[in-house]
PDB file of C-alpha atoms in Angstrom:
ATOM      1  CA  MET A  48      99.980 125.925  57.831  1.00  0.00           C
ATOM      2  CA  GLU A  49      97.474 125.458  54.942  1.00  0.00           C
ATOM      3  CA  ASP A  50     100.000 123.087  53.292  1.00  0.00           C
ATOM      4  CA  VAL A  51      99.653 120.751  56.257  1.00  0.00           C
ATOM      5  CA  PHE A  52      96.114 121.133  57.445  1.00  0.00           C
ATOM      6  CA  GLY A  53      94.309 122.447  54.348  1.00  0.00           C
ATOM      7  CA  GLU A  54      92.146 125.495  53.988  1.00  0.00           C
ATOM      8  CA  PRO A  55      90.572 126.840  57.205  1.00  0.00           C
ATOM      9  CA  PRO A  56      86.805 126.277  57.523  1.00  0.00           C
ATOM     10  CA  ALA A  57      84.473 129.137  56.578  1.00  0.00           C
ATOM     11  CA  ALA A  58      83.254 131.312  59.419  1.00  0.00           C
ATOM     12  CA  ASP A  59      79.572 130.809  58.376  1.00  0.00           C
ATOM     13  CA  PHE A  60      78.465 127.188  58.987  1.00  0.00           C
ATOM     14  CA  SER A  61      75.398 126.993  56.799  1.00  0.00           C
ATOM     15  CA  GLY A  62      72.492 125.118  58.229  1.00  0.00           C
ATOM     16  CA  SER A  63      74.066 124.844  61.692  1.00  0.00           C
ATOM     17  CA  GLY A  64      72.467 127.990  63.054  1.00  0.00           C
ATOM     18  CA  ALA A  65      75.869 129.171  64.245  1.00  0.00           C
ATOM     19  CA  LYS A  66      76.873 132.700  63.199  1.00  0.00           C
ATOM     20  CA  ASN A  67      79.884 134.847  63.885  1.00  0.00           C
ATOM     21  CA  ILE A  68      81.824 132.189  65.728  1.00  0.00           C
ATOM     22  CA  THR A  69      85.136 133.338  67.095  1.00  0.00           C
ATOM     23  CA  THR A  70      87.813 131.304  68.813  1.00  0.00           C
ATOM     24  CA  GLU A  71      90.215 132.246  71.578  1.00  0.00           C
ATOM     25  CA  GLU A  72      93.296 130.615  72.873  1.00  0.00           C
ATOM     26  CA  PRO A  73      92.483 128.772  76.079  1.00  0.00           C
ATOM     27  CA  LYS A  74      93.695 130.632  79.130  1.00  0.00           C
ATOM     28  CA  ALA A  75      95.907 128.844  81.597  1.00  0.00           C
ATOM     29  CA  GLU A  76      93.924 128.100  84.759  1.00  0.00           C
ATOM     30  CA  SER A  77      95.334 129.665  87.881  1.00  0.00           C
ATOM     31  CA  LEU A  78      95.994 126.863  90.373  1.00  0.00           C
ATOM     32  CA  ASP A  79      96.664 127.340  94.037  1.00  0.00           C
ATOM     33  CA  TYR A  80      99.599 125.101  94.895  1.00  0.00           C
ATOM     34  CA  GLY A  81     100.548 124.607  98.478  1.00  0.00           C
ATOM     35  CA  GLY A  82      99.827 127.176 101.114  1.00  0.00           C
ATOM     36  CA  ASP A  83      97.535 126.748 104.094  1.00  0.00           C
ATOM     37  CA  GLY A  84      94.603 125.469 102.068  1.00  0.00           C
ATOM     38  CA  HIS A  85      94.013 122.084 100.501  1.00  0.00           C
ATOM     39  CA  GLY A  86      96.420 122.484  97.588  1.00  0.00           C
ATOM     40  CA  LEU A  87      99.215 120.164  96.560  1.00  0.00           C
ATOM     41  CA  THR A  88     101.808 120.897  99.190  1.00  0.00           C
ATOM     42  CA  HIS A  89     104.573 119.045  97.347  1.00  0.00           C
ATOM     43  CA  VAL A  90     104.199 121.357  94.301  1.00  0.00           C
ATOM     44  CA  GLY A  91     105.744 124.826  94.135  1.00  0.00           C
ATOM     45  CA  SER A  92     104.055 127.985  92.866  1.00  0.00           C
ATOM     46  CA  SER A  93     105.256 127.368  89.327  1.00  0.00           C
ATOM     47  CA  GLY A  94     104.414 123.632  89.386  1.00  0.00           C
ATOM     48  CA  GLU A  95     107.832 122.222  90.253  1.00  0.00           C
ATOM     49  CA  ALA A  96     108.287 119.400  92.754  1.00  0.00           C
ATOM     50  CA  ARG A  97     109.529 120.477  96.148  1.00  0.00           C
ATOM     51  CA  MET A  98     110.082 119.240  99.686  1.00  0.00           C
ATOM     52  CA  VAL A  99     107.721 121.037 102.036  1.00  0.00           C
ATOM     53  CA  ASP A 100     109.383 123.320 104.618  1.00  0.00           C
ATOM     54  CA  VAL A 101     107.845 122.240 107.965  1.00  0.00           C
ATOM     55  CA  SER A 102     109.956 124.652 110.088  1.00  0.00           C
ATOM     56  CA  PRO A 103     107.007 126.866 111.061  1.00  0.00           C
ATOM     57  CA  LYS A 104     104.857 123.901 112.181  1.00  0.00           C
ATOM     58  CA  ASP A 105     104.356 122.994 115.830  1.00  0.00           C
ATOM     59  CA  ILE A 106     105.619 119.730 117.251  1.00  0.00           C
ATOM     60  CA  SER A 107     102.794 117.376 118.146  1.00  0.00           C
ATOM     61  CA  THR A 108     102.221 113.694 118.737  1.00  0.00           C
ATOM     62  CA  ARG A 109     101.168 112.117 115.461  1.00  0.00           C
ATOM     63  CA  THR A 110      99.974 108.639 114.631  1.00  0.00           C
ATOM     64  CA  ALA A 111      98.719 106.925 111.478  1.00  0.00           C
ATOM     65  CA  ALA A 112      97.357 103.513 110.616  1.00  0.00           C
ATOM     66  CA  ALA A 113      97.159 101.883 107.171  1.00  0.00           C
ATOM     67  CA  SER A 114      96.078  98.523 105.866  1.00  0.00           C
ATOM     68  CA  CYS A 115      96.160  96.160 102.945  1.00  0.00           C
ATOM     69  CA  LYS A 116      95.047  92.643 102.029  1.00  0.00           C
ATOM     70  CA  VAL A 117      97.018  89.857 100.391  1.00  0.00           C
ATOM     71  CA  MET A 118      94.715  87.493  98.584  1.00  0.00           C
ATOM     72  CA  LEU A 119      96.365  84.035  98.751  1.00  0.00           C
ATOM     73  CA  GLY A 120      93.800  81.541  97.519  1.00  0.00           C
ATOM     74  CA  LYS A 121      92.877  78.447  99.477  1.00  0.00           C
ATOM     75  CA  LYS A 122      95.959  76.329  98.659  1.00  0.00           C
ATOM     76  CA  VAL A 123      98.487  78.962  99.736  1.00  0.00           C
ATOM     77  CA  PHE A 124      96.319  80.060 102.674  1.00  0.00           C
ATOM     78  CA  ASP A 125      96.360  76.510 104.041  1.00  0.00           C
ATOM     79  CA  LEU A 126     100.146  76.377 103.675  1.00  0.00           C
ATOM     80  CA  VAL A 127     100.602  79.619 105.488  1.00  0.00           C
ATOM     81  CA  TYR A 128      98.139  78.595 108.213  1.00  0.00           C
ATOM     82  CA  SER A 129     100.021  75.381 108.872  1.00  0.00           C
ATOM     83  CA  ASN A 130     103.419  77.098 108.509  1.00  0.00           C
ATOM     84  CA  GLN A 131     104.431  74.862 105.654  1.00  0.00           C
ATOM     85  CA  ILE A 132     105.711  77.528 103.209  1.00  0.00           C
ATOM     86  CA  ALA A 133     109.207  76.472 102.100  1.00  0.00           C
ATOM     87  CA  LYS A 134     110.792  79.796 102.940  1.00  0.00           C
ATOM     88  CA  GLY A 135     109.627  79.686 106.579  1.00  0.00           C
ATOM     89  CA  ASP A 136     107.382  81.655 108.904  1.00  0.00           C
ATOM     90  CA  VAL A 137     105.533  84.001 106.561  1.00  0.00           C
ATOM     91  CA  LEU A 138     103.821  86.214 109.124  1.00  0.00           C
ATOM     92  CA  THR A 139     106.910  86.796 111.240  1.00  0.00           C
ATOM     93  CA  VAL A 140     109.123  87.687 108.260  1.00  0.00           C
ATOM     94  CA  ALA A 141     106.436  90.037 106.902  1.00  0.00           C
ATOM     95  CA  LYS A 142     106.070  91.779 110.242  1.00  0.00           C
ATOM     96  CA  ILE A 143     109.783  92.512 110.433  1.00  0.00           C
ATOM     97  CA  ALA A 144     109.818  93.620 106.773  1.00  0.00           C
ATOM     98  CA  GLY A 145     106.956  96.053 107.396  1.00  0.00           C
ATOM     99  CA  ILE A 146     108.705  97.635 110.401  1.00  0.00           C
ATOM    100  CA  SER A 147     111.912  97.977 108.445  1.00  0.00           C
ATOM    101  CA  GLY A 148     110.011  99.422 105.491  1.00  0.00           C
ATOM    102  CA  ALA A 149     108.489 102.154 107.626  1.00  0.00           C
ATOM    103  CA  LYS A 150     111.939 103.124 108.855  1.00  0.00           C
ATOM    104  CA  HIS A 151     113.181 103.548 105.247  1.00  0.00           C
ATOM    105  CA  THR A 152     110.232 105.564 103.939  1.00  0.00           C
ATOM    106  CA  SER A 153     112.188 108.766 103.254  1.00  0.00           C
ATOM    107  CA  ASN A 154     114.781 106.834 101.264  1.00  0.00           C
ATOM    108  CA  LEU A 155     112.133 105.469  98.892  1.00  0.00           C
ATOM    109  CA  ILE A 156     109.583 108.303  98.628  1.00  0.00           C
ATOM    110  CA  PRO A 157     111.677 111.286  97.412  1.00  0.00           C
ATOM    111  CA  LEU A 158     109.794 114.160  99.053  1.00  0.00           C
ATOM    112  CA  CYS A 159     109.096 112.554 102.435  1.00  0.00           C
ATOM    113  CA  HIS A 160     110.869 113.974 105.448  1.00  0.00           C
ATOM    114  CA  ASN A 161     113.311 111.870 107.435  1.00  0.00           C
ATOM    115  CA  ILE A 162     111.164 111.333 110.538  1.00  0.00           C
ATOM    116  CA  LEU A 163     112.354 110.142 113.934  1.00  0.00           C
ATOM    117  CA  LEU A 164     109.763 107.433 114.549  1.00  0.00           C
ATOM    118  CA  THR A 165     108.846 106.659 118.144  1.00  0.00           C
ATOM    119  CA  HIS A 166     106.829 103.499 117.342  1.00  0.00           C
ATOM    120  CA  VAL A 167     106.037 101.171 114.462  1.00  0.00           C
ATOM    121  CA  ASP A 168     103.928  98.082 114.621  1.00  0.00           C
ATOM    122  CA  VAL A 169     102.592  95.644 112.035  1.00  0.00           C
ATOM    123  CA  GLU A 170      99.751  93.185 112.671  1.00  0.00           C
ATOM    124  CA  LEU A 171      99.005  90.321 110.288  1.00  0.00           C
ATOM    125  CA  ASN A 172      95.872  88.202 110.616  1.00  0.00           C
ATOM    126  CA  LEU A 173      94.686  85.259 108.532  1.00  0.00           C
ATOM    127  CA  ASN A 174      91.136  85.654 107.270  1.00  0.00           C
ATOM    128  CA  SER A 175      89.657  82.206 106.464  1.00  0.00           C
ATOM    129  CA  HIS A 176      86.521  83.774 104.840  1.00  0.00           C
ATOM    130  CA  ASP A 177      88.394  84.958 101.741  1.00  0.00           C
ATOM    131  CA  HIS A 178      91.740  83.181 102.230  1.00  0.00           C
ATOM    132  CA  SER A 179      93.660  86.390 102.734  1.00  0.00           C
ATOM    133  CA  VAL A 180      96.209  87.952 105.052  1.00  0.00           C
ATOM    134  CA  GLU A 181      94.931  91.222 106.489  1.00  0.00           C
ATOM    135  CA  ILE A 182      97.701  93.618 107.380  1.00  0.00           C
ATOM    136  CA  LYS A 183      97.678  96.757 109.489  1.00  0.00           C
ATOM    137  CA  GLY A 184     100.650  99.100 109.886  1.00  0.00           C
ATOM    138  CA  VAL A 185     100.837 101.706 112.605  1.00  0.00           C
ATOM    139  CA  ALA A 186     103.429 104.468 112.934  1.00  0.00           C
ATOM    140  CA  SER A 187     103.900 107.217 115.507  1.00  0.00           C
ATOM    141  CA  CYS A 188     106.194 110.153 116.075  1.00  0.00           C
ATOM    142  CA  SER A 189     106.498 113.416 117.927  1.00  0.00           C
ATOM    143  CA  GLY A 190     107.313 115.959 115.254  1.00  0.00           C
ATOM    144  CA  LYS A 191     106.295 118.584 112.732  1.00  0.00           C
ATOM    145  CA  THR A 192     104.929 116.336 109.974  1.00  0.00           C
ATOM    146  CA  GLY A 193     102.676 113.339 109.794  1.00  0.00           C
ATOM    147  CA  VAL A 194     103.473 109.645 109.556  1.00  0.00           C
ATOM    148  CA  GLU A 195     100.812 108.576 107.031  1.00  0.00           C
ATOM    149  CA  MET A 196     103.410 107.463 104.487  1.00  0.00           C
ATOM    150  CA  GLU A 197     105.311 105.477 107.137  1.00  0.00           C
ATOM    151  CA  ALA A 198     102.141 103.603 108.058  1.00  0.00           C
ATOM    152  CA  MET A 199     101.340 102.997 104.379  1.00  0.00           C
ATOM    153  CA  MET A 200     104.885 101.792 103.830  1.00  0.00           C
ATOM    154  CA  ALA A 201     104.676  99.421 106.784  1.00  0.00           C
ATOM    155  CA  ALA A 202     101.488  97.804 105.461  1.00  0.00           C
ATOM    156  CA  SER A 203     102.659  97.705 101.814  1.00  0.00           C
ATOM    157  CA  ILE A 204     106.104  96.237 102.494  1.00  0.00           C
ATOM    158  CA  ALA A 205     104.625  93.641 104.792  1.00  0.00           C
ATOM    159  CA  GLY A 206     102.264  92.706 101.962  1.00  0.00           C
ATOM    160  CA  LEU A 207     105.116  92.444  99.490  1.00  0.00           C
ATOM    161  CA  ALA A 208     107.005  90.265 101.936  1.00  0.00           C
ATOM    162  CA  VAL A 209     104.033  87.905 102.189  1.00  0.00           C
ATOM    163  CA  TYR A 210     103.963  87.760  98.388  1.00  0.00           C
ATOM    164  CA  ASP A 211     107.698  87.038  98.227  1.00  0.00           C
ATOM    165  CA  MET A 212     107.447  84.269 100.842  1.00  0.00           C
ATOM    166  CA  CYS A 213     104.560  82.615  99.022  1.00  0.00           C
ATOM    167  CA  LYS A 214     105.170  83.261  95.355  1.00  0.00           C
ATOM    168  CA  ALA A 215     106.745  79.865  94.688  1.00  0.00           C
ATOM    169  CA  ALA A 216     103.444  78.217  95.705  1.00  0.00           C
ATOM    170  CA  SER A 217     101.231  80.346  93.431  1.00  0.00           C
ATOM    171  CA  LYS A 218     101.424  83.156  90.876  1.00  0.00           C
ATOM    172  CA  ASP A 219      97.781  84.178  91.491  1.00  0.00           C
ATOM    173  CA  ILE A 220      98.490  85.993  94.756  1.00  0.00           C
ATOM    174  CA  HIS A 221      97.649  89.691  94.662  1.00  0.00           C
ATOM    175  CA  ILE A 222      97.730  92.660  97.030  1.00  0.00           C
ATOM    176  CA  SER A 223      94.692  94.952  97.346  1.00  0.00           C
ATOM    177  CA  HIS A 224      93.065  97.666  99.423  1.00  0.00           C
ATOM    178  CA  VAL A 225      96.264  99.523 100.301  1.00  0.00           C
ATOM    179  CA  ARG A 226      94.894 102.555 102.132  1.00  0.00           C
ATOM    180  CA  LEU A 227      95.129 104.917 105.064  1.00  0.00           C
ATOM    181  CA  GLU A 228      92.751 104.002 107.880  1.00  0.00           C
ATOM    182  CA  SER A 229      93.315 106.857 110.307  1.00  0.00           C
ATOM    183  CA  LYS A 230      95.626 109.691 111.343  1.00  0.00           C
ATOM    184  CA  THR A 231      95.820 111.875 114.431  1.00  0.00           C
ATOM    185  CA  GLY A 232      97.647 115.016 115.379  1.00  0.00           C
ATOM    186  CA  GLY A 233      98.910 117.961 113.351  1.00  0.00           C
ATOM    187  CA  LYS A 234      97.130 121.087 112.112  1.00  0.00           C
ATOM    188  CA  SER A 235      94.572 119.181 110.065  1.00  0.00           C
ATOM    189  CA  GLY A 236      93.430 117.241 113.143  1.00  0.00           C
ATOM    190  CA  ASP A 237      92.193 113.658 113.344  1.00  0.00           C
ATOM    191  CA  TRP A 238      90.773 111.605 110.482  1.00  0.00           C
ATOM    192  CA  PHE A 239      89.224 108.157 110.428  1.00  0.00           C
ATOM    193  CA  ARG A 240      88.038 106.135 107.446  1.00  0.00           C
ATOM    194  CA  ARG A 241      84.294 105.738 107.354  1.00  0.00           C
ATOM    195  CA  VAL A 242      83.450 102.059 107.950  1.00  0.00           C
ATOM    196  CA  VAL A 243      81.385 100.498 105.147  1.00  0.00           C
ATOM    197  CA  ASP A 244      80.206  96.968 104.535  1.00  0.00           C
ATOM    198  CA  GLU A 245      82.830  95.374 102.274  1.00  0.00           C
ATOM    199  CA  GLY A 246      82.145  91.738 102.986  1.00  0.00           C
ATOM    200  CA  PRO A 247      83.414  89.651 105.899  1.00  0.00           C
ATOM    201  CA  VAL A 248      84.238  91.646 109.024  1.00  0.00           C
ATOM    202  CA  SER A 249      87.937  92.542 109.223  1.00  0.00           C
ATOM    203  CA  THR A 250      89.935  91.118 112.133  1.00  0.00           C
ATOM    204  CA  PHE A 251      91.241  94.643 112.889  1.00  0.00           C
TER     205      PHE A 251
END
């Protein structure tokens, strides 16, 4: 090894005040994957990816809501508002795309379960304050695992559909704030995003 890295440093670093320094190989940290705690449930005990076995879980009514924003800019916003985008009705197409996206979640996210959804809805509202489309996706089921990813997919795919419908009019469009807003049901209980002041009041 000396041929590559040179002579090892002396153990006594003069002037540094450090004496009798010894080194040890770092020990691998023991991580708690999965289980009933707050570990990574999609990771096995040895770190491999896995699909979670939800067989022992109880069936319960579960809902989730997610949101995102599509920043259009004034020119494109005005076109969408007046329904003058060349491809057609932006909001209607995006709503259908979001619902379809939620139904295909397990095909796109490898470790998601194939859930029998009981309800999916997508709301799109035009926000004239920042020239955006505010999107909310809601998913529900009666099952053993949650629908957070389905709600996130509904909002995200609707946002992408808005982008696709409008991209010919501007390349500056961007999607932001893709996030879970709430979830109910299941062992972990209910959760709601804490509302903070982020500018103009959302239409949701």
